CSV table of C-alpha atoms in Angstrom, one decimal:
chain,number,residue,atom,x,y,z
A,1,MET,CA,14.9,19.9,11.0
A,2,THR,CA,14.3,20.1,7.3
A,3,PRO,CA,11.5,22.3,5.8
A,4,VAL,CA,9.4,19.2,5.0
A,5,GLU,CA,9.8,17.8,8.5
A,6,LYS,CA,8.7,21.2,9.8
A,7,LYS,CA,5.7,21.1,7.5
A,8,ILE,CA,4.6,17.7,8.9
A,9,ILE,CA,5.1,18.8,12.5
A,10,ASP,CA,3.1,22.0,11.9
A,11,ALA,CA,0.3,19.9,10.4
A,12,PHE,CA,0.2,17.8,13.6
A,13,ILE,CA,0.3,20.9,15.9
A,14,SER,CA,-2.5,22.6,13.9
A,15,ARG,CA,-4.7,19.5,14.3
A,16,TYR,CA,-3.9,19.3,18.0
A,17,LEU,CA,-4.6,23.0,18.6
A,18,ALA,CA,-7.9,22.8,16.6
A,19,GLY,CA,-9.0,19.7,18.6
A,20,GLY,CA,-10.5,21.6,21.5
A,21,THR,CA,-9.7,18.8,24.0
A,22,GLU,CA,-6.7,17.1,25.4
A,23,ARG,CA,-5.6,14.2,23.1
A,24,LYS,CA,-3.0,11.6,23.7
A,25,SER,CA,-2.6,10.7,20.0
A,26,LEU,CA,-3.1,12.2,16.6
A,27,ARG,CA,-3.6,10.6,13.3
A,28,LEU,CA,-3.3,12.3,9.9
A,29,ARG,CA,-4.0,10.9,6.5
A,30,SER,CA,-1.0,11.3,4.2
A,31,VAL,CA,-3.1,13.1,1.6
A,32,SER,CA,-4.1,15.7,4.2
A,33,VAL,CA,-0.4,16.5,4.9
A,34,PHE,CA,0.7,16.4,1.2
A,35,PRO,CA,-2.5,16.9,-0.9
A,36,GLY,CA,-0.8,16.9,-4.3
A,37,PHE,CA,1.4,13.8,-3.7
A,38,ASP,CA,0.1,11.9,-6.7
A,39,THR,CA,0.9,14.7,-9.2
A,40,ALA,CA,4.1,15.9,-7.5
A,41,ARG,CA,7.5,15.7,-9.0
A,42,PRO,CA,9.5,12.5,-8.0
A,43,ASP,CA,12.0,14.6,-6.0
A,44,GLU,CA,9.2,16.2,-4.0
A,45,LYS,CA,7.7,12.8,-3.2
A,46,GLU,CA,11.0,11.5,-2.1
A,47,SER,CA,11.6,14.5,0.2
A,48,PHE,CA,8.2,14.0,1.8
A,49,LEU,CA,8.8,10.3,2.4
A,50,GLU,CA,12.3,10.8,3.7
A,51,ALA,CA,11.1,13.5,6.1
A,52,ALA,CA,8.3,11.2,7.4
A,53,GLU,CA,10.7,8.3,7.9
A,54,SER,CA,13.2,10.7,9.7
A,55,LEU,CA,10.5,11.8,12.2
A,56,GLU,CA,9.7,8.1,12.7
A,57,ARG,CA,13.3,7.3,13.5
A,58,LYS,CA,13.2,10.1,16.1
A,59,ASN,CA,10.2,8.4,17.7
A,60,ILE,CA,8.0,11.4,17.1
A,61,ILE,CA,5.6,9.8,14.7
A,62,SER,CA,4.8,6.3,13.3
A,63,LEU,CA,3.9,5.5,9.7
A,64,LYS,CA,1.3,3.1,8.2
A,65,TRP,CA,1.7,2.0,4.6
A,66,GLU,CA,-0.9,1.0,2.0
A,67,LYS,CA,1.0,-2.2,1.2
A,68,ARG,CA,3.7,-4.2,2.9
A,69,GLY,CA,7.1,-2.8,3.0
A,70,LYS,CA,8.4,0.8,2.8
A,71,GLY,CA,8.6,2.4,-0.5
A,72,GLU,CA,4.9,1.8,-1.2
A,73,ARG,CA,2.2,4.4,-0.7
A,74,LEU,CA,2.1,6.1,2.7
A,75,LYS,CA,-1.4,5.9,4.2
A,76,THR,CA,-1.4,7.5,7.7
A,77,LEU,CA,1.0,9.3,10.1
A,78,THR,CA,0.4,9.0,13.8
A,79,CYS,CA,1.8,10.9,16.7
A,80,GLU,CA,1.5,9.5,20.3
A,81,ASN,CA,4.1,11.8,21.9
A,82,ILE,CA,2.5,15.2,21.9
A,83,GLU,CA,5.2,16.7,24.2
A,84,LYS,CA,8.0,15.5,21.9
A,85,LEU,CA,6.1,17.0,19.0
A,86,PHE,CA,6.2,20.4,20.5
A,87,GLU,CA,9.8,20.0,21.7
A,88,GLU,CA,10.9,19.2,18.2
A,89,SER,CA,9.1,22.2,16.9
A,90,GLY,CA,10.8,24.5,19.4
A,91,ARG,CA,7.5,25.5,20.9
A,92,LYS,CA,6.1,25.0,24.4
A,93,ASP,CA,3.3,22.5,24.7
A,94,PRO,CA,-0.1,24.0,25.6
A,95,GLY,CA,0.0,22.7,29.2
A,96,SER,CA,3.4,24.2,30.0
A,97,GLU,CA,2.5,27.5,28.2
A,98,ALA,CA,-0.8,27.7,30.2
A,99,GLU,CA,1.1,27.2,33.5
A,100,GLU,CA,3.5,30.1,32.6
A,101,ILE,CA,0.5,32.3,31.7
A,102,ARG,CA,-1.3,31.5,34.9
A,103,ARG,CA,1.8,32.7,36.9
A,104,MET,CA,2.0,35.8,34.7
A,105,ILE,CA,-1.7,36.7,35.4
A,106,LYS,CA,-1.2,36.2,39.1
A,107,ASN,CA,1.9,38.5,39.1
A,108,LYS,CA,0.1,41.2,37.1
A,109,ARG,CA,-3.3,41.3,38.7
A,110,HIS,CA,-4.3,44.2,40.9
A,111,GLU,CA,-5.7,43.5,44.4
A,112,GLY,CA,-9.4,43.2,44.4
A,113,ASN,CA,-9.8,42.4,40.7
A,114,LEU,CA,-11.9,39.2,41.1
A,115,PHE,CA,-12.1,38.6,37.4
A,116,LEU,CA,-8.3,38.4,36.9
A,117,GLN,CA,-8.0,36.3,40.1
A,118,TYR,CA,-10.6,33.9,38.6
A,119,TRP,CA,-8.7,33.8,35.3
A,120,ALA,CA,-5.4,33.2,37.0
A,121,GLU,CA,-6.9,30.1,38.7
A,122,ASN,CA,-8.7,28.7,35.7
A,123,PHE,CA,-6.5,29.5,32.7
A,124,ASP,CA,-5.7,26.2,31.0
A,125,ALA,CA,-4.5,24.5,27.8
A,126,ALA,CA,-7.9,24.9,26.2
A,127,GLU,CA,-7.3,28.7,26.1
A,128,ILE,CA,-4.0,28.1,24.3
A,129,ARG,CA,-5.8,25.9,21.7
A,130,ARG,CA,-8.3,28.7,21.2
A,131,GLY,CA,-5.6,31.1,20.2
A,132,MET,CA,-4.4,32.7,23.4
A,133,ASP,CA,-0.7,33.3,23.9
A,134,THR,CA,1.3,35.5,26.3
A,135,ARG,CA,1.0,38.7,24.2
A,136,THR,CA,-2.7,38.2,23.8
A,137,VAL,CA,-3.2,37.7,27.6
A,138,GLU,CA,-1.0,40.7,28.4
A,139,ASP,CA,-3.1,42.9,26.1
A,140,ILE,CA,-6.4,41.6,27.6
A,141,ILE,CA,-5.1,42.3,31.1
A,142,SER,CA,-4.1,45.8,30.2
A,143,LEU,CA,-7.5,46.3,28.6
A,144,VAL,CA,-9.2,45.1,31.8
A,145,GLU,CA,-7.1,47.4,33.9
A,146,ILE,CA,-7.7,50.6,31.9
A,147,PHE,CA,-11.4,49.8,31.0
A,148,PRO,CA,-12.9,52.0,33.7
A,149,ARG,CA,-10.9,55.0,32.2
A,150,LEU,CA,-11.5,54.3,28.5
A,151,PRO,CA,-12.8,57.4,26.6
A,152,LYS,CA,-16.5,57.1,25.8
A,153,ARG,CA,-16.7,59.2,22.6
A,154,ILE,CA,-14.7,57.0,20.4
A,155,SER,CA,-15.4,54.1,18.1
A,156,THR,CA,-14.1,50.6,18.8
A,157,ARG,CA,-11.7,50.6,15.8
A,158,ALA,CA,-10.4,54.1,16.6
A,159,LEU,CA,-9.9,52.8,20.2
A,160,SER,CA,-8.0,49.8,18.8
A,161,VAL,CA,-5.6,52.1,16.9
A,162,LYS,CA,-5.2,54.3,20.0
A,163,LEU,CA,-4.4,51.3,22.3
A,164,TYR,CA,-2.6,48.9,19.9
A,165,ARG,CA,-1.8,50.8,16.7
A,166,ASP,CA,-3.8,48.1,14.9
A,167,SER,CA,-7.4,48.8,13.9
A,168,LYS,CA,-8.5,45.1,14.2
A,169,ARG,CA,-6.5,44.1,17.3
A,170,LEU,CA,-9.3,45.0,19.8
A,171,GLU,CA,-11.9,42.9,17.8
A,172,HIS,CA,-9.6,39.9,17.9
A,173,LEU,CA,-9.0,40.2,21.7
A,174,LEU,CA,-12.8,40.4,22.3
A,175,ASP,CA,-13.4,37.3,20.2
A,176,LEU,CA,-11.0,35.4,22.4
A,177,VAL,CA,-12.0,36.7,25.8
A,178,ILE,CA,-15.8,36.5,25.4
A,179,PRO,CA,-15.9,32.8,26.4
A,180,VAL,CA,-13.8,33.6,29.5
A,181,LEU,CA,-16.2,36.4,30.5
A,182,THR,CA,-19.2,34.1,30.0
A,183,GLN,CA,-17.7,31.4,32.2
A,184,ALA,CA,-16.7,33.9,34.9
A,185,ARG,CA,-20.3,35.2,35.0
A,186,LYS,CA,-21.6,31.7,35.3
A,187,ARG,CA,-19.4,31.3,38.4
A,188,GLY,CA,-20.9,34.3,40.0
A,189,ILE,CA,-18.1,36.7,39.2
A,190,GLU,CA,-19.1,39.9,37.4
A,191,PRO,CA,-16.4,40.7,34.8
A,192,PRO,CA,-15.8,44.1,33.2
A,193,ASP,CA,-18.3,44.9,30.5
A,194,LEU,CA,-15.9,44.4,27.6
A,195,LEU,CA,-18.9,43.4,25.4
A,196,SER,CA,-19.8,47.1,25.3
A,197,LEU,CA,-16.7,47.4,23.0
A,198,GLU,CA,-18.1,45.0,20.4
A,199,ARG,CA,-18.6,46.4,16.9
A,200,SER,CA,-21.8,44.3,16.5
A,201,LEU,CA,-23.8,47.4,17.7
A,202,PRO,CA,-26.8,45.4,18.9
A,203,ASP,CA,-30.2,46.9,18.4
A,204,THR,CA,-33.8,45.7,18.2
A,205,MET,CA,-37.3,46.9,17.3
A,206,ILE,CA,-40.6,47.0,19.1
A,207,SER,CA,-44.1,48.2,18.3
A,208,GLY,CA,-47.3,48.6,20.2
A,209,LYS,CA,-49.3,51.3,22.1
A,210,ILE,CA,-46.9,51.2,25.0
A,211,ILE,CA,-45.1,53.6,27.4
A,212,PHE,CA,-41.4,53.4,28.1
A,213,GLU,CA,-40.3,54.7,31.5
A,214,TYR,CA,-36.8,55.7,32.4
A,215,SER,CA,-34.9,56.0,35.7
A,216,PRO,CA,-34.2,59.6,36.7
A,217,ASP,CA,-30.6,60.7,36.7
A,218,ASP,CA,-29.1,62.8,39.5
A,219,LYS,CA,-30.3,66.0,38.0
A,220,ASN,CA,-33.5,65.5,36.0
A,221,SER,CA,-36.4,63.1,35.7
A,222,THR,CA,-36.6,61.8,32.2
A,223,PRO,CA,-40.2,61.9,30.9
A,224,PRO,CA,-41.7,58.7,29.6
A,225,LEU,CA,-41.7,57.9,25.9
A,226,VAL,CA,-45.3,57.3,24.8
A,227,ASN,CA,-45.8,55.4,21.6
A,228,ALA,CA,-49.4,56.6,21.1
A,229,ALA,CA,-49.6,55.4,17.4
A,230,GLY,CA,-48.1,52.0,18.2
A,231,ILE,CA,-45.5,52.4,15.4
A,232,ILE,CA,-42.3,50.4,15.1
A,233,LEU,CA,-39.5,51.9,17.1
A,234,GLY,CA,-35.8,51.0,17.1
A,235,PHE,CA,-33.6,50.8,20.2
A,236,PRO,CA,-29.9,50.3,20.3
A,237,PHE,CA,-28.6,48.5,23.4
A,238,SER,CA,-27.4,51.8,25.0
A,239,SER,CA,-31.0,53.1,24.9
A,240,ALA,CA,-32.7,49.8,25.8
A,241,GLU,CA,-30.7,49.4,29.0
A,242,LYS,CA,-31.9,52.8,30.3
A,243,ILE,CA,-35.6,51.7,30.2
A,244,THR,CA,-36.9,50.7,33.6
A,245,ARG,CA,-40.5,49.8,32.9
A,246,ILE,CA,-42.9,49.3,30.0
A,247,THR,CA,-46.7,49.5,30.3
A,248,THR,CA,-49.5,49.6,27.8
A,249,ILE,CA,-51.2,53.0,27.3
A,250,ASP,CA,-54.5,51.5,28.6
A,251,GLN,CA,-52.7,50.1,31.6
A,252,LYS,CA,-53.8,46.6,30.8
A,253,GLU,CA,-53.3,44.3,33.8
A,254,ASN,CA,-51.9,41.2,32.0
A,255,PRO,CA,-50.5,42.5,28.7
A,256,VAL,CA,-48.9,40.1,26.2
A,257,VAL,CA,-45.8,40.6,24.1
A,258,LEU,CA,-45.1,38.6,20.9
A,259,THR,CA,-41.4,38.0,20.2
A,260,VAL,CA,-40.7,37.3,16.5
A,261,GLU,CA,-37.7,35.5,15.2
A,262,ASN,CA,-37.5,36.9,11.7
A,263,LYS,CA,-37.5,40.5,10.4
A,264,GLU,CA,-39.9,40.0,7.5
A,265,THR,CA,-42.6,38.5,9.7
A,266,PHE,CA,-41.9,41.1,12.4
A,267,TYR,CA,-42.6,43.9,9.9
A,268,ALA,CA,-45.9,42.2,9.0
A,269,LEU,CA,-47.0,41.4,12.6
A,270,GLY,CA,-45.6,44.6,14.2
A,271,ASP,CA,-47.5,47.0,11.9
A,272,PRO,CA,-50.1,48.6,14.2
A,273,GLU,CA,-52.8,48.1,11.5
A,274,ASN,CA,-52.5,44.4,12.2
A,275,TYR,CA,-53.3,44.5,15.9
A,276,ALA,CA,-57.0,44.3,15.3
A,277,ASN,CA,-56.5,40.9,13.7
A,278,ALA,CA,-54.1,39.8,16.4
A,279,PRO,CA,-55.8,40.3,19.7
A,280,ARG,CA,-53.5,37.8,21.4
A,281,TYR,CA,-50.7,40.3,21.9
A,282,ASP,CA,-50.3,44.0,22.8
A,283,CYS,CA,-46.8,44.7,21.5
A,284,CYS,CA,-44.4,43.0,19.2
A,285,LEU,CA,-40.6,42.6,19.7
A,286,TYR,CA,-38.1,41.6,17.1
A,287,SER,CA,-35.7,39.0,18.5
A,288,GLY,CA,-33.6,38.7,15.4
A,289,GLY,CA,-32.9,35.0,15.9
A,290,PHE,CA,-31.3,34.5,19.2
A,291,PRO,CA,-31.9,37.8,21.0
A,292,ASN,CA,-28.9,40.1,21.1
A,293,ARG,CA,-28.2,42.3,24.1
A,294,ALA,CA,-30.7,45.0,23.0
A,295,ALA,CA,-33.5,42.5,22.5
A,296,ALA,CA,-32.5,40.7,25.7
A,297,ALA,CA,-32.6,43.9,27.7
A,298,LEU,CA,-36.2,44.6,26.5
A,299,ILE,CA,-37.3,41.0,27.2
A,300,LYS,CA,-36.1,41.3,30.8
A,301,ILE,CA,-37.8,44.7,31.2
A,302,LEU,CA,-41.1,43.4,29.7
A,303,ALA,CA,-41.0,40.4,32.0
A,304,ALA,CA,-40.3,42.6,35.0
A,305,SER,CA,-43.2,44.9,33.9
A,306,GLY,CA,-45.7,42.0,34.0
A,307,PHE,CA,-46.0,41.1,30.4
A,308,ASP,CA,-46.8,37.5,29.4
A,309,PHE,CA,-44.9,36.1,26.5
A,310,CYS,CA,-45.7,34.5,23.2
A,311,HIS,CA,-43.2,33.6,20.5
A,312,SER,CA,-43.2,32.9,16.8
A,313,GLY,CA,-40.3,31.5,14.9
A,314,ASP,CA,-39.0,28.9,12.4
A,315,LEU,CA,-40.4,25.4,12.7
A,316,ASP,CA,-37.1,23.7,13.0
A,317,PRO,CA,-34.6,22.9,15.8
A,318,GLY,CA,-33.0,26.3,15.7
A,319,GLY,CA,-36.4,28.0,16.0
A,320,ILE,CA,-37.4,25.9,19.0
A,321,LEU,CA,-34.0,26.7,20.6
A,322,ILE,CA,-34.6,30.4,20.1
A,323,LEU,CA,-38.0,30.0,21.9
A,324,GLN,CA,-36.1,28.2,24.7
A,325,ASN,CA,-33.7,31.1,24.9
A,326,VAL,CA,-36.4,33.7,25.1
A,327,HIS,CA,-37.9,31.7,28.0
A,328,ASP,CA,-34.5,31.7,29.7
A,329,ILE,CA,-34.1,35.4,29.4
A,330,ALA,CA,-37.6,36.2,30.4
A,331,GLY,CA,-37.6,33.8,33.3
A,332,LYS,CA,-41.2,32.9,32.7
A,333,PRO,CA,-43.3,30.7,30.4
A,334,VAL,CA,-43.4,31.4,26.7
A,335,THR,CA,-46.4,30.3,24.5
A,336,PRO,CA,-45.5,29.3,20.9
A,337,LEU,CA,-47.7,30.8,18.2
A,338,ARG,CA,-47.9,29.0,14.8
A,339,MET,CA,-45.2,26.6,15.9
A,340,ASP,CA,-47.3,23.4,15.9
A,341,THR,CA,-47.8,20.3,13.8
A,342,ALA,CA,-50.9,21.7,12.0
A,343,THR,CA,-48.8,24.7,10.7
A,344,PHE,CA,-45.9,22.4,9.9
A,345,ASP,CA,-48.0,19.9,7.9
A,346,ARG,CA,-49.8,22.7,6.0
A,347,TYR,CA,-46.5,24.2,4.8
A,348,LEU,CA,-44.6,20.9,4.5
A,349,PRO,CA,-44.7,21.0,0.7
A,350,PHE,CA,-42.7,24.2,0.9
A,351,ALA,CA,-40.3,23.1,3.7
A,352,ARG,CA,-36.5,23.0,3.3
A,353,PRO,CA,-34.4,19.9,3.9
A,354,LEU,CA,-32.3,20.0,7.1
A,355,THR,CA,-28.8,18.8,7.3
A,356,ARG,CA,-27.7,16.2,9.9
A,357,GLU,CA,-26.0,18.9,11.9
A,358,MET,CA,-29.3,20.9,12.0
A,359,LEU,CA,-31.2,17.9,13.1
A,360,ARG,CA,-28.7,17.1,15.8
A,361,GLN,CA,-29.6,20.4,17.4
A,362,THR,CA,-32.7,18.8,18.8
A,363,ALA,CA,-30.4,17.3,21.5
A,364,LYS,CA,-30.1,20.8,22.9
A,365,ILE,CA,-33.8,21.1,23.4
A,366,ARG,CA,-34.5,20.6,27.1
A,367,GLU,CA,-37.3,18.6,28.7
A,368,ASP,CA,-39.1,21.6,30.0
A,369,THR,CA,-39.2,23.1,26.5
A,370,ARG,CA,-40.5,19.8,25.1
A,371,ALA,CA,-43.2,19.8,27.7
A,372,ILE,CA,-44.7,23.1,26.2
A,373,PRO,CA,-48.0,22.0,24.6
A,374,GLY,CA,-47.4,21.1,20.9
A,375,ILE,CA,-43.6,21.3,20.9
A,376,ALA,CA,-42.8,17.6,21.5
A,377,ASP,CA,-45.2,16.7,18.5
A,378,LEU,CA,-43.5,19.4,16.4
A,379,ILE,CA,-40.1,18.0,17.1
A,380,ARG,CA,-41.3,14.5,16.2
A,381,ARG,CA,-42.6,15.7,12.8
A,382,ILE,CA,-39.3,17.6,12.1
A,383,GLU,CA,-37.3,14.4,12.9
A,384,GLU,CA,-39.6,12.2,10.9
A,385,THR,CA,-39.5,14.3,7.8
A,386,GLY,CA,-36.0,15.8,8.1
A,387,ARG,CA,-37.4,19.2,7.0
A,388,GLY,CA,-38.0,22.6,8.5
A,389,VAL,CA,-40.6,25.3,7.8
A,390,GLU,CA,-39.3,28.9,7.7
A,391,GLN,CA,-41.4,31.4,9.6
A,392,GLU,CA,-41.5,33.9,6.6
A,393,ILE,CA,-43.6,31.5,4.5
A,394,VAL,CA,-46.4,31.1,7.2
A,395,ALA,CA,-49.4,33.4,6.5
A,396,TRP,CA,-51.2,34.9,9.5
């Protein structure tokens, strides 16, 4: 195989692996394989065309020309034999490689490890296309096995050096395995908490005259944290997950929390001096867009503590999806504030245009979310105008 043939084959394989789904045929435009064809030297053009024709004679690809007859401009290259494509490259096709890795996971897994058992049964070619290979899977298996014994007082990058002699290796493994962990959890299998190793360091902020209660450990009872001044407090996930209950200082029977999408608005609404002008909520939580693990932990605790929920965010498809996400985490109704057509129309002159991709996000908004008073009308105005209003420009 010539270097140019290899370049063409690698282009097809890259497209196949990036596709995300099984495909029986692939078509590439000539210009995508050889972008500088028009300005290339004659010998380079000839080498490219000869390589394409050679692969066609091997029944690996077929060629389509701009005009009749060979020797004219090459338009597209098509491969309808994916297995032969990988065979020619000397690589295993994703299906075969996935089968080998499934066997490897089964052979390596310890008895009683339900997550590895699940992975062994469900590992497929899609994982290969996402970037998994034998070495990666072996490293993840070893991480799962030693996770309960990992040292606690060490940063993620330092741990990566200790385990793999590569400061970025652990981050790469986490990026690849997170979808697997998520799917396992959806199937009712609790995977190891590898997310605790992420370098994202999730945190959130909350304000209000509230009391945070903690579960006692084996030796001592942790006294409650009383936020008597109602000031803004920050909580990393490691602290948020230790809170067991949140109440208002005045022990209000039906307190209300306002979750806020954007930081600038949170600082304005979360200031205790503003509470007198905002009687609808007793505390204010920064969601930071889609809630991270720290924000989600507090949302769950607030819900379990009897708080009702309001939410304020961008008046666009993403903002509505964040409201929907807060509802899913809280497991109870969420009332939108300043997310209505009146606010939208008032700030429409200052709205930003939305791309087609942004507008397509409305398809992810469920019927139960659309049924929230005012949301269906807001979606209609967003779609009619193709614009969105950012929360930060809305005055309270």
